[in-house]
Amino acid sequence: MYWEIIELEDGDIALVREDEEEPVLTIGFSAEAKERLASNHMEVAKAMIGAGMDAVEHFTLELEESEEETLMAESRDAYTVIH
């Protein structure tokens, strides 16, 4: 799956899947922010999207590790040793 970062007609920046038309997310900058960023608003949006994707990956890995630990603990608890 490929992602594209595009600028919409209204000036917002959007993240879209290559095979879909609807954006997954949009980032809008106020006129003041665009003025301060000059022509760098696209680069700032790319950095914001990249940071968000990194955070999702990090949280997903933490969740998977937590679920794996829970399953292992439940598996150990399921067996009763009788002497």
PDB file of N, CA and C in Angstrom:
ATOM      1  N   MET A   1       0.857  -1.167   0.000  1.00  0.00           N
ATOM      2  CA  MET A   1       0.000   0.000   0.000  1.00  0.00           C
ATOM      3  C   MET A   1       0.904   1.232   0.000  1.00  0.00           C
ATOM      4  N   TYR A   2       0.609   2.136  -0.882  1.00  0.00           N
ATOM      5  CA  TYR A   2       1.382   3.368  -0.981  1.00  0.00           C
ATOM      6  C   TYR A   2       0.541   4.554  -0.557  1.00  0.00           C
ATOM      7  N   TRP A   3       1.191   5.533   0.035  1.00  0.00           N
ATOM      8  CA  TRP A   3       0.549   6.752   0.491  1.00  0.00           C
ATOM      9  C   TRP A   3       1.060   7.921  -0.336  1.00  0.00           C
ATOM     10  N   GLU A   4       0.208   8.898  -0.522  1.00  0.00           N
ATOM     11  CA  GLU A   4       0.597  10.125  -1.200  1.00  0.00           C
ATOM     12  C   GLU A   4       0.242  11.306  -0.309  1.00  0.00           C
ATOM     13  N   ILE A   5       1.110  12.281  -0.292  1.00  0.00           N
ATOM     14  CA  ILE A   5       0.827  13.536   0.398  1.00  0.00           C
ATOM     15  C   ILE A   5       0.597  14.569  -0.689  1.00  0.00           C
ATOM     16  N   ILE A   6      -0.605  15.133  -0.686  1.00  0.00           N
ATOM     17  CA  ILE A   6      -0.976  16.064  -1.752  1.00  0.00           C
ATOM     18  C   ILE A   6      -1.496  17.368  -1.158  1.00  0.00           C
ATOM     19  N   GLU A   7      -1.478  18.410  -1.971  1.00  0.00           N
ATOM     20  CA  GLU A   7      -2.083  19.673  -1.572  1.00  0.00           C
ATOM     21  C   GLU A   7      -3.438  19.777  -2.263  1.00  0.00           C
ATOM     22  N   LEU A   8      -4.477  19.973  -1.472  1.00  0.00           N
ATOM     23  CA  LEU A   8      -5.833  20.081  -1.996  1.00  0.00           C
ATOM     24  C   LEU A   8      -6.071  21.476  -2.570  1.00  0.00           C
ATOM     25  N   GLU A   9      -7.153  21.617  -3.311  1.00  0.00           N
ATOM     26  CA  GLU A   9      -7.482  22.904  -3.929  1.00  0.00           C
ATOM     27  C   GLU A   9      -7.620  24.026  -2.911  1.00  0.00           C
ATOM     28  N   ASP A  10      -8.097  23.686  -1.701  1.00  0.00           N
ATOM     29  CA  ASP A  10      -8.285  24.719  -0.675  1.00  0.00           C
ATOM     30  C   ASP A  10      -6.998  25.043   0.087  1.00  0.00           C
ATOM     31  N   GLY A  11      -5.884  24.389  -0.289  1.00  0.00           N
ATOM     32  CA  GLY A  11      -4.602  24.655   0.351  1.00  0.00           C
ATOM     33  C   GLY A  11      -4.261  23.717   1.486  1.00  0.00           C
ATOM     34  N   ASP A  12      -5.225  22.902   1.928  1.00  0.00           N
ATOM     35  CA  ASP A  12      -4.938  21.915   2.966  1.00  0.00           C
ATOM     36  C   ASP A  12      -4.029  20.833   2.392  1.00  0.00           C
ATOM     37  N   ILE A  13      -3.289  20.194   3.264  1.00  0.00           N
ATOM     38  CA  ILE A  13      -2.424  19.082   2.884  1.00  0.00           C
ATOM     39  C   ILE A  13      -3.144  17.804   3.293  1.00  0.00           C
ATOM     40  N   ALA A  14      -3.139  16.799   2.412  1.00  0.00           N
ATOM     41  CA  ALA A  14      -3.877  15.569   2.685  1.00  0.00           C
ATOM     42  C   ALA A  14      -2.987  14.350   2.501  1.00  0.00           C
ATOM     43  N   LEU A  15      -3.252  13.345   3.316  1.00  0.00           N
ATOM     44  CA  LEU A  15      -2.631  12.033   3.174  1.00  0.00           C
ATOM     45  C   LEU A  15      -3.689  11.119   2.584  1.00  0.00           C
ATOM     46  N   VAL A  16      -3.392  10.545   1.424  1.00  0.00           N
ATOM     47  CA  VAL A  16      -4.350   9.661   0.760  1.00  0.00           C
ATOM     48  C   VAL A  16      -3.656   8.359   0.379  1.00  0.00           C
ATOM     49  N   ARG A  17      -4.452   7.304   0.365  1.00  0.00           N
ATOM     50  CA  ARG A  17      -3.937   6.046  -0.165  1.00  0.00           C
ATOM     51  C   ARG A  17      -3.903   6.170  -1.678  1.00  0.00           C
ATOM     52  N   GLU A  18      -2.928   5.534  -2.257  1.00  0.00           N
ATOM     53  CA  GLU A  18      -2.736   5.628  -3.699  1.00  0.00           C
ATOM     54  C   GLU A  18      -3.990   5.231  -4.490  1.00  0.00           C
ATOM     55  N   ASP A  19      -4.727   4.254  -3.992  1.00  0.00           N
ATOM     56  CA  ASP A  19      -5.872   3.725  -4.727  1.00  0.00           C
ATOM     57  C   ASP A  19      -7.216   4.289  -4.261  1.00  0.00           C
ATOM     58  N   GLU A  20      -7.208   5.339  -3.450  1.00  0.00           N
ATOM     59  CA  GLU A  20      -8.451   5.929  -2.957  1.00  0.00           C
ATOM     60  C   GLU A  20      -8.457   7.431  -3.193  1.00  0.00           C
ATOM     61  N   GLU A  21      -9.646   7.998  -3.193  1.00  0.00           N
ATOM     62  CA  GLU A  21      -9.773   9.437  -3.405  1.00  0.00           C
ATOM     63  C   GLU A  21      -9.911  10.208  -2.100  1.00  0.00           C
ATOM     64  N   GLU A  22     -10.562   9.612  -1.109  1.00  0.00           N
ATOM     65  CA  GLU A  22     -10.808  10.295   0.161  1.00  0.00           C
ATOM     66  C   GLU A  22      -9.548  10.331   1.012  1.00  0.00           C
ATOM     67  N   PRO A  23      -9.198  11.487   1.555  1.00  0.00           N
ATOM     68  CA  PRO A  23      -8.019  11.569   2.419  1.00  0.00           C
ATOM     69  C   PRO A  23      -8.215  10.799   3.720  1.00  0.00           C
ATOM     70  N   VAL A  24      -7.130  10.227   4.202  1.00  0.00           N
ATOM     71  CA  VAL A  24      -7.128   9.586   5.510  1.00  0.00           C
ATOM     72  C   VAL A  24      -7.060  10.670   6.579  1.00  0.00           C
ATOM     73  N   LEU A  25      -6.307  11.733   6.279  1.00  0.00           N
ATOM     74  CA  LEU A  25      -6.248  12.882   7.178  1.00  0.00           C
ATOM     75  C   LEU A  25      -5.913  14.119   6.369  1.00  0.00           C
ATOM     76  N   THR A  26      -6.256  15.259   6.940  1.00  0.00           N
ATOM     77  CA  THR A  26      -5.903  16.535   6.321  1.00  0.00           C
ATOM     78  C   THR A  26      -5.284  17.440   7.379  1.00  0.00           C
ATOM     79  N   ILE A  27      -4.394  18.274   6.926  1.00  0.00           N
ATOM     80  CA  ILE A  27      -3.765  19.268   7.788  1.00  0.00           C
ATOM     81  C   ILE A  27      -4.031  20.623   7.160  1.00  0.00           C
ATOM     82  N   GLY A  28      -4.596  21.505   7.959  1.00  0.00           N
ATOM     83  CA  GLY A  28      -4.862  22.857   7.478  1.00  0.00           C
ATOM     84  C   GLY A  28      -4.052  23.873   8.256  1.00  0.00           C
ATOM     85  N   PHE A  29      -3.470  24.803   7.557  1.00  0.00           N
ATOM     86  CA  PHE A  29      -2.710  25.876   8.186  1.00  0.00           C
ATOM     87  C   PHE A  29      -3.492  27.174   8.054  1.00  0.00           C
ATOM     88  N   SER A  30      -3.493  27.956   9.097  1.00  0.00           N
ATOM     89  CA  SER A  30      -4.129  29.271   9.026  1.00  0.00           C
ATOM     90  C   SER A  30      -3.316  30.148   8.072  1.00  0.00           C
ATOM     91  N   ALA A  31      -3.929  31.239   7.637  1.00  0.00           N
ATOM     92  CA  ALA A  31      -3.227  32.166   6.748  1.00  0.00           C
ATOM     93  C   ALA A  31      -1.964  32.692   7.421  1.00  0.00           C
ATOM     94  N   GLU A  32      -2.063  32.973   8.719  1.00  0.00           N
ATOM     95  CA  GLU A  32      -0.899  33.470   9.462  1.00  0.00           C
ATOM     96  C   GLU A  32       0.222  32.431   9.488  1.00  0.00           C
ATOM     97  N   ALA A  33      -0.145  31.166   9.726  1.00  0.00           N
ATOM     98  CA  ALA A  33       0.863  30.103   9.761  1.00  0.00           C
ATOM     99  C   ALA A  33       1.525  29.943   8.398  1.00  0.00           C
ATOM    100  N   LYS A  34       0.723  29.970   7.337  1.00  0.00           N
ATOM    101  CA  LYS A  34       1.293  29.852   5.992  1.00  0.00           C
ATOM    102  C   LYS A  34       2.246  31.006   5.701  1.00  0.00           C
ATOM    103  N   GLU A  35       1.861  32.193   6.152  1.00  0.00           N
ATOM    104  CA  GLU A  35       2.708  33.364   5.933  1.00  0.00           C
ATOM    105  C   GLU A  35       4.042  33.194   6.658  1.00  0.00           C
ATOM    106  N   ARG A  36       3.982  32.726   7.891  1.00  0.00           N
ATOM    107  CA  ARG A  36       5.211  32.535   8.677  1.00  0.00           C
ATOM    108  C   ARG A  36       6.078  31.409   8.110  1.00  0.00           C
ATOM    109  N   LEU A  37       5.430  30.392   7.575  1.00  0.00           N
ATOM    110  CA  LEU A  37       6.173  29.256   7.029  1.00  0.00           C
ATOM    111  C   LEU A  37       6.684  29.518   5.617  1.00  0.00           C
ATOM    112  N   ALA A  38       6.220  30.600   5.026  1.00  0.00           N
ATOM    113  CA  ALA A  38       6.555  30.930   3.636  1.00  0.00           C
ATOM    114  C   ALA A  38       6.133  29.765   2.752  1.00  0.00           C
ATOM    115  N   SER A  39       7.032  29.230   1.983  1.00  0.00           N
ATOM    116  CA  SER A  39       6.660  28.128   1.094  1.00  0.00           C
ATOM    117  C   SER A  39       7.002  26.770   1.700  1.00  0.00           C
ATOM    118  N   ASN A  40       7.257  26.738   2.988  1.00  0.00           N
ATOM    119  CA  ASN A  40       7.661  25.494   3.655  1.00  0.00           C
ATOM    120  C   ASN A  40       6.507  24.737   4.297  1.00  0.00           C
ATOM    121  N   HIS A  41       5.261  25.158   4.083  1.00  0.00           N
ATOM    122  CA  HIS A  41       4.146  24.488   4.764  1.00  0.00           C
ATOM    123  C   HIS A  41       4.011  23.021   4.359  1.00  0.00           C
ATOM    124  N   MET A  42       4.356  22.675   3.118  1.00  0.00           N
ATOM    125  CA  MET A  42       4.289  21.279   2.681  1.00  0.00           C
ATOM    126  C   MET A  42       5.332  20.451   3.435  1.00  0.00           C
ATOM    127  N   GLU A  43       6.526  20.978   3.608  1.00  0.00           N
ATOM    128  CA  GLU A  43       7.574  20.258   4.338  1.00  0.00           C
ATOM    129  C   GLU A  43       7.187  20.068   5.803  1.00  0.00           C
ATOM    130  N   VAL A  44       6.578  21.075   6.391  1.00  0.00           N
ATOM    131  CA  VAL A  44       6.127  20.967   7.782  1.00  0.00           C
ATOM    132  C   VAL A  44       5.035  19.906   7.888  1.00  0.00           C
ATOM    133  N   ALA A  45       4.100  19.901   6.948  1.00  0.00           N
ATOM    134  CA  ALA A  45       3.031  18.896   6.950  1.00  0.00           C
ATOM    135  C   ALA A  45       3.614  17.495   6.800  1.00  0.00           C
ATOM    136  N   LYS A  46       4.600  17.327   5.919  1.00  0.00           N
ATOM    137  CA  LYS A  46       5.245  16.022   5.744  1.00  0.00           C
ATOM    138  C   LYS A  46       5.895  15.563   7.050  1.00  0.00           C
ATOM    139  N   ALA A  47       6.554  16.488   7.739  1.00  0.00           N
ATOM    140  CA  ALA A  47       7.190  16.144   9.014  1.00  0.00           C
ATOM    141  C   ALA A  47       6.140  15.751  10.051  1.00  0.00           C
ATOM    142  N   MET A  48       5.020  16.464  10.072  1.00  0.00           N
ATOM    143  CA  MET A  48       3.944  16.147  11.018  1.00  0.00           C
ATOM    144  C   MET A  48       3.368  14.764  10.731  1.00  0.00           C
ATOM    145  N   ILE A  49       3.134  14.472   9.459  1.00  0.00           N
ATOM    146  CA  ILE A  49       2.582  13.168   9.077  1.00  0.00           C
ATOM    147  C   ILE A  49       3.585  12.064   9.409  1.00  0.00           C
ATOM    148  N   GLY A  50       4.851  12.294   9.109  1.00  0.00           N
ATOM    149  CA  GLY A  50       5.887  11.307   9.419  1.00  0.00           C
ATOM    150  C   GLY A  50       5.972  11.018  10.907  1.00  0.00           C
ATOM    151  N   ALA A  51       5.915  12.069  11.716  1.00  0.00           N
ATOM    152  CA  ALA A  51       5.954  11.891  13.172  1.00  0.00           C
ATOM    153  C   ALA A  51       4.737  11.106  13.654  1.00  0.00           C
ATOM    154  N   GLY A  52       3.590  11.389  13.082  1.00  0.00           N
ATOM    155  CA  GLY A  52       2.376  10.660  13.451  1.00  0.00           C
ATOM    156  C   GLY A  52       2.465   9.189  13.091  1.00  0.00           C
ATOM    157  N   MET A  53       2.999   8.894  11.905  1.00  0.00           N
ATOM    158  CA  MET A  53       3.136   7.498  11.485  1.00  0.00           C
ATOM    159  C   MET A  53       4.153   6.765  12.362  1.00  0.00           C
ATOM    160  N   ASP A  54       5.237   7.442  12.733  1.00  0.00           N
ATOM    161  CA  ASP A  54       6.214   6.836  13.645  1.00  0.00           C
ATOM    162  C   ASP A  54       5.576   6.528  14.998  1.00  0.00           C
ATOM    163  N   ALA A  55       4.761   7.446  15.492  1.00  0.00           N
ATOM    164  CA  ALA A  55       4.096   7.244  16.781  1.00  0.00           C
ATOM    165  C   ALA A  55       3.140   6.058  16.714  1.00  0.00           C
ATOM    166  N   VAL A  56       2.388   5.947  15.637  1.00  0.00           N
ATOM    167  CA  VAL A  56       1.459   4.823  15.481  1.00  0.00           C
ATOM    168  C   VAL A  56       2.232   3.513  15.462  1.00  0.00           C
ATOM    169  N   GLU A  57       3.340   3.479  14.735  1.00  0.00           N
ATOM    170  CA  GLU A  57       4.153   2.264  14.678  1.00  0.00           C
ATOM    171  C   GLU A  57       4.673   1.901  16.067  1.00  0.00           C
ATOM    172  N   HIS A  58       5.139   2.894  16.810  1.00  0.00           N
ATOM    173  CA  HIS A  58       5.649   2.671  18.169  1.00  0.00           C
ATOM    174  C   HIS A  58       4.551   2.125  19.083  1.00  0.00           C
ATOM    175  N   PHE A  59       3.375   2.753  19.053  1.00  0.00           N
ATOM    176  CA  PHE A  59       2.273   2.314  19.910  1.00  0.00           C
ATOM    177  C   PHE A  59       1.792   0.926  19.513  1.00  0.00           C
ATOM    178  N   THR A  60       1.791   0.636  18.222  1.00  0.00           N
ATOM    179  CA  THR A  60       1.366  -0.679  17.747  1.00  0.00           C
ATOM    180  C   THR A  60       2.321  -1.753  18.250  1.00  0.00           C
ATOM    181  N   LEU A  61       3.628  -1.486  18.177  1.00  0.00           N
ATOM    182  CA  LEU A  61       4.611  -2.449  18.678  1.00  0.00           C
ATOM    183  C   LEU A  61       4.451  -2.672  20.172  1.00  0.00           C
ATOM    184  N   GLU A  62       4.230  -1.591  20.929  1.00  0.00           N
ATOM    185  CA  GLU A  62       4.019  -1.726  22.374  1.00  0.00           C
ATOM    186  C   GLU A  62       2.783  -2.563  22.668  1.00  0.00           C
ATOM    187  N   LEU A  63       1.716  -2.330  21.929  1.00  0.00           N
ATOM    188  CA  LEU A  63       0.478  -3.075  22.132  1.00  0.00           C
ATOM    189  C   LEU A  63       0.682  -4.548  21.807  1.00  0.00           C
ATOM    190  N   GLU A  64       1.358  -4.835  20.699  1.00  0.00           N
ATOM    191  CA  GLU A  64       1.616  -6.225  20.327  1.00  0.00           C
ATOM    192  C   GLU A  64       2.455  -6.928  21.391  1.00  0.00           C
ATOM    193  N   GLU A  65       3.482  -6.244  21.908  1.00  0.00           N
ATOM    194  CA  GLU A  65       4.313  -6.838  22.951  1.00  0.00           C
ATOM    195  C   GLU A  65       3.502  -7.094  24.214  1.00  0.00           C
ATOM    196  N   SER A  66       2.638  -6.162  24.572  1.00  0.00           N
ATOM    197  CA  SER A  66       1.801  -6.313  25.759  1.00  0.00           C
ATOM    198  C   SER A  66       0.839  -7.484  25.595  1.00  0.00           C
ATOM    199  N   GLU A  67       0.235  -7.586  24.409  1.00  0.00           N
ATOM    200  CA  GLU A  67      -0.696  -8.688  24.155  1.00  0.00           C
ATOM    201  C   GLU A  67       0.032 -10.026  24.195  1.00  0.00           C
ATOM    202  N   GLU A  68       1.248 -10.060  23.645  1.00  0.00           N
ATOM    203  CA  GLU A  68       2.030 -11.291  23.649  1.00  0.00           C
ATOM    204  C   GLU A  68       2.373 -11.708  25.076  1.00  0.00           C
ATOM    205  N   GLU A  69       2.756 -10.749  25.912  1.00  0.00           N
ATOM    206  CA  GLU A  69       3.065 -11.049  27.311  1.00  0.00           C
ATOM    207  C   GLU A  69       1.832 -11.563  28.039  1.00  0.00           C
ATOM    208  N   THR A  70       0.677 -10.974  27.767  1.00  0.00           N
ATOM    209  CA  THR A  70      -0.570 -11.415  28.393  1.00  0.00           C
ATOM    210  C   THR A  70      -0.903 -12.838  27.977  1.00  0.00           C
ATOM    211  N   LEU A  71      -0.762 -13.148  26.693  1.00  0.00           N
ATOM    212  CA  LEU A  71      -1.049 -14.496  26.214  1.00  0.00           C
ATOM    213  C   LEU A  71      -0.101 -15.518  26.837  1.00  0.00           C
ATOM    214  N   MET A  72       1.160 -15.159  26.967  1.00  0.00           N
ATOM    215  CA  MET A  72       2.122 -16.073  27.581  1.00  0.00           C
ATOM    216  C   MET A  72       1.777 -16.310  29.043  1.00  0.00           C
ATOM    217  N   ALA A  73       1.396 -15.265  29.762  1.00  0.00           N
ATOM    218  CA  ALA A  73       1.022 -15.401  31.172  1.00  0.00           C
ATOM    219  C   ALA A  73      -0.228 -16.260  31.305  1.00  0.00           C
ATOM    220  N   GLU A  74      -1.208 -16.032  30.434  1.00  0.00           N
ATOM    221  CA  GLU A  74      -2.438 -16.831  30.478  1.00  0.00           C
ATOM    222  C   GLU A  74      -2.140 -18.284  30.159  1.00  0.00           C
ATOM    223  N   SER A  75      -1.224 -18.515  29.236  1.00  0.00           N
ATOM    224  CA  SER A  75      -0.851 -19.876  28.864  1.00  0.00           C
ATOM    225  C   SER A  75      -0.192 -20.588  30.041  1.00  0.00           C
ATOM    226  N   ARG A  76       0.691 -19.888  30.747  1.00  0.00           N
ATOM    227  CA  ARG A  76       1.337 -20.485  31.925  1.00  0.00           C
ATOM    228  C   ARG A  76       0.308 -20.787  33.009  1.00  0.00           C
ATOM    229  N   ASP A  77      -0.648 -19.877  33.195  1.00  0.00           N
ATOM    230  CA  ASP A  77      -1.655 -20.045  34.239  1.00  0.00           C
ATOM    231  C   ASP A  77      -2.656 -21.143  33.902  1.00  0.00           C
ATOM    232  N   ALA A  78      -2.764 -21.507  32.641  1.00  0.00           N
ATOM    233  CA  ALA A  78      -3.746 -22.505  32.228  1.00  0.00           C
ATOM    234  C   ALA A  78      -3.337 -23.917  32.633  1.00  0.00           C
ATOM    235  N   TYR A  79      -2.058 -24.113  32.868  1.00  0.00           N
ATOM    236  CA  TYR A  79      -1.582 -25.437  33.231  1.00  0.00           C
ATOM    237  C   TYR A  79      -1.382 -25.529  34.737  1.00  0.00           C
ATOM    238  N   THR A  80      -1.892 -26.599  35.308  1.00  0.00           N
ATOM    239  CA  THR A  80      -1.726 -26.842  36.732  1.00  0.00           C
ATOM    240  C   THR A  80      -0.785 -28.023  36.905  1.00  0.00           C
ATOM    241  N   VAL A  81       0.223 -27.817  37.693  1.00  0.00           N
ATOM    242  CA  VAL A  81       1.184 -28.890  37.952  1.00  0.00           C
ATOM    243  C   VAL A  81       0.749 -29.608  39.220  1.00  0.00           C
ATOM    244  N   ILE A  82       0.602 -30.906  39.107  1.00  0.00           N
ATOM    245  CA  ILE A  82       0.209 -31.720  40.252  1.00  0.00           C
ATOM    246  C   ILE A  82       1.383 -32.625  40.592  1.00  0.00           C
ATOM    247  N   HIS A  83       1.781 -32.608  41.862  1.00  0.00           N
ATOM    248  CA  HIS A  83       2.906 -33.442  42.316  1.00  0.00           C
ATOM    249  C   HIS A  83       2.389 -34.605  43.099  1.00  0.00           C
TER     250      HIS A  83
END
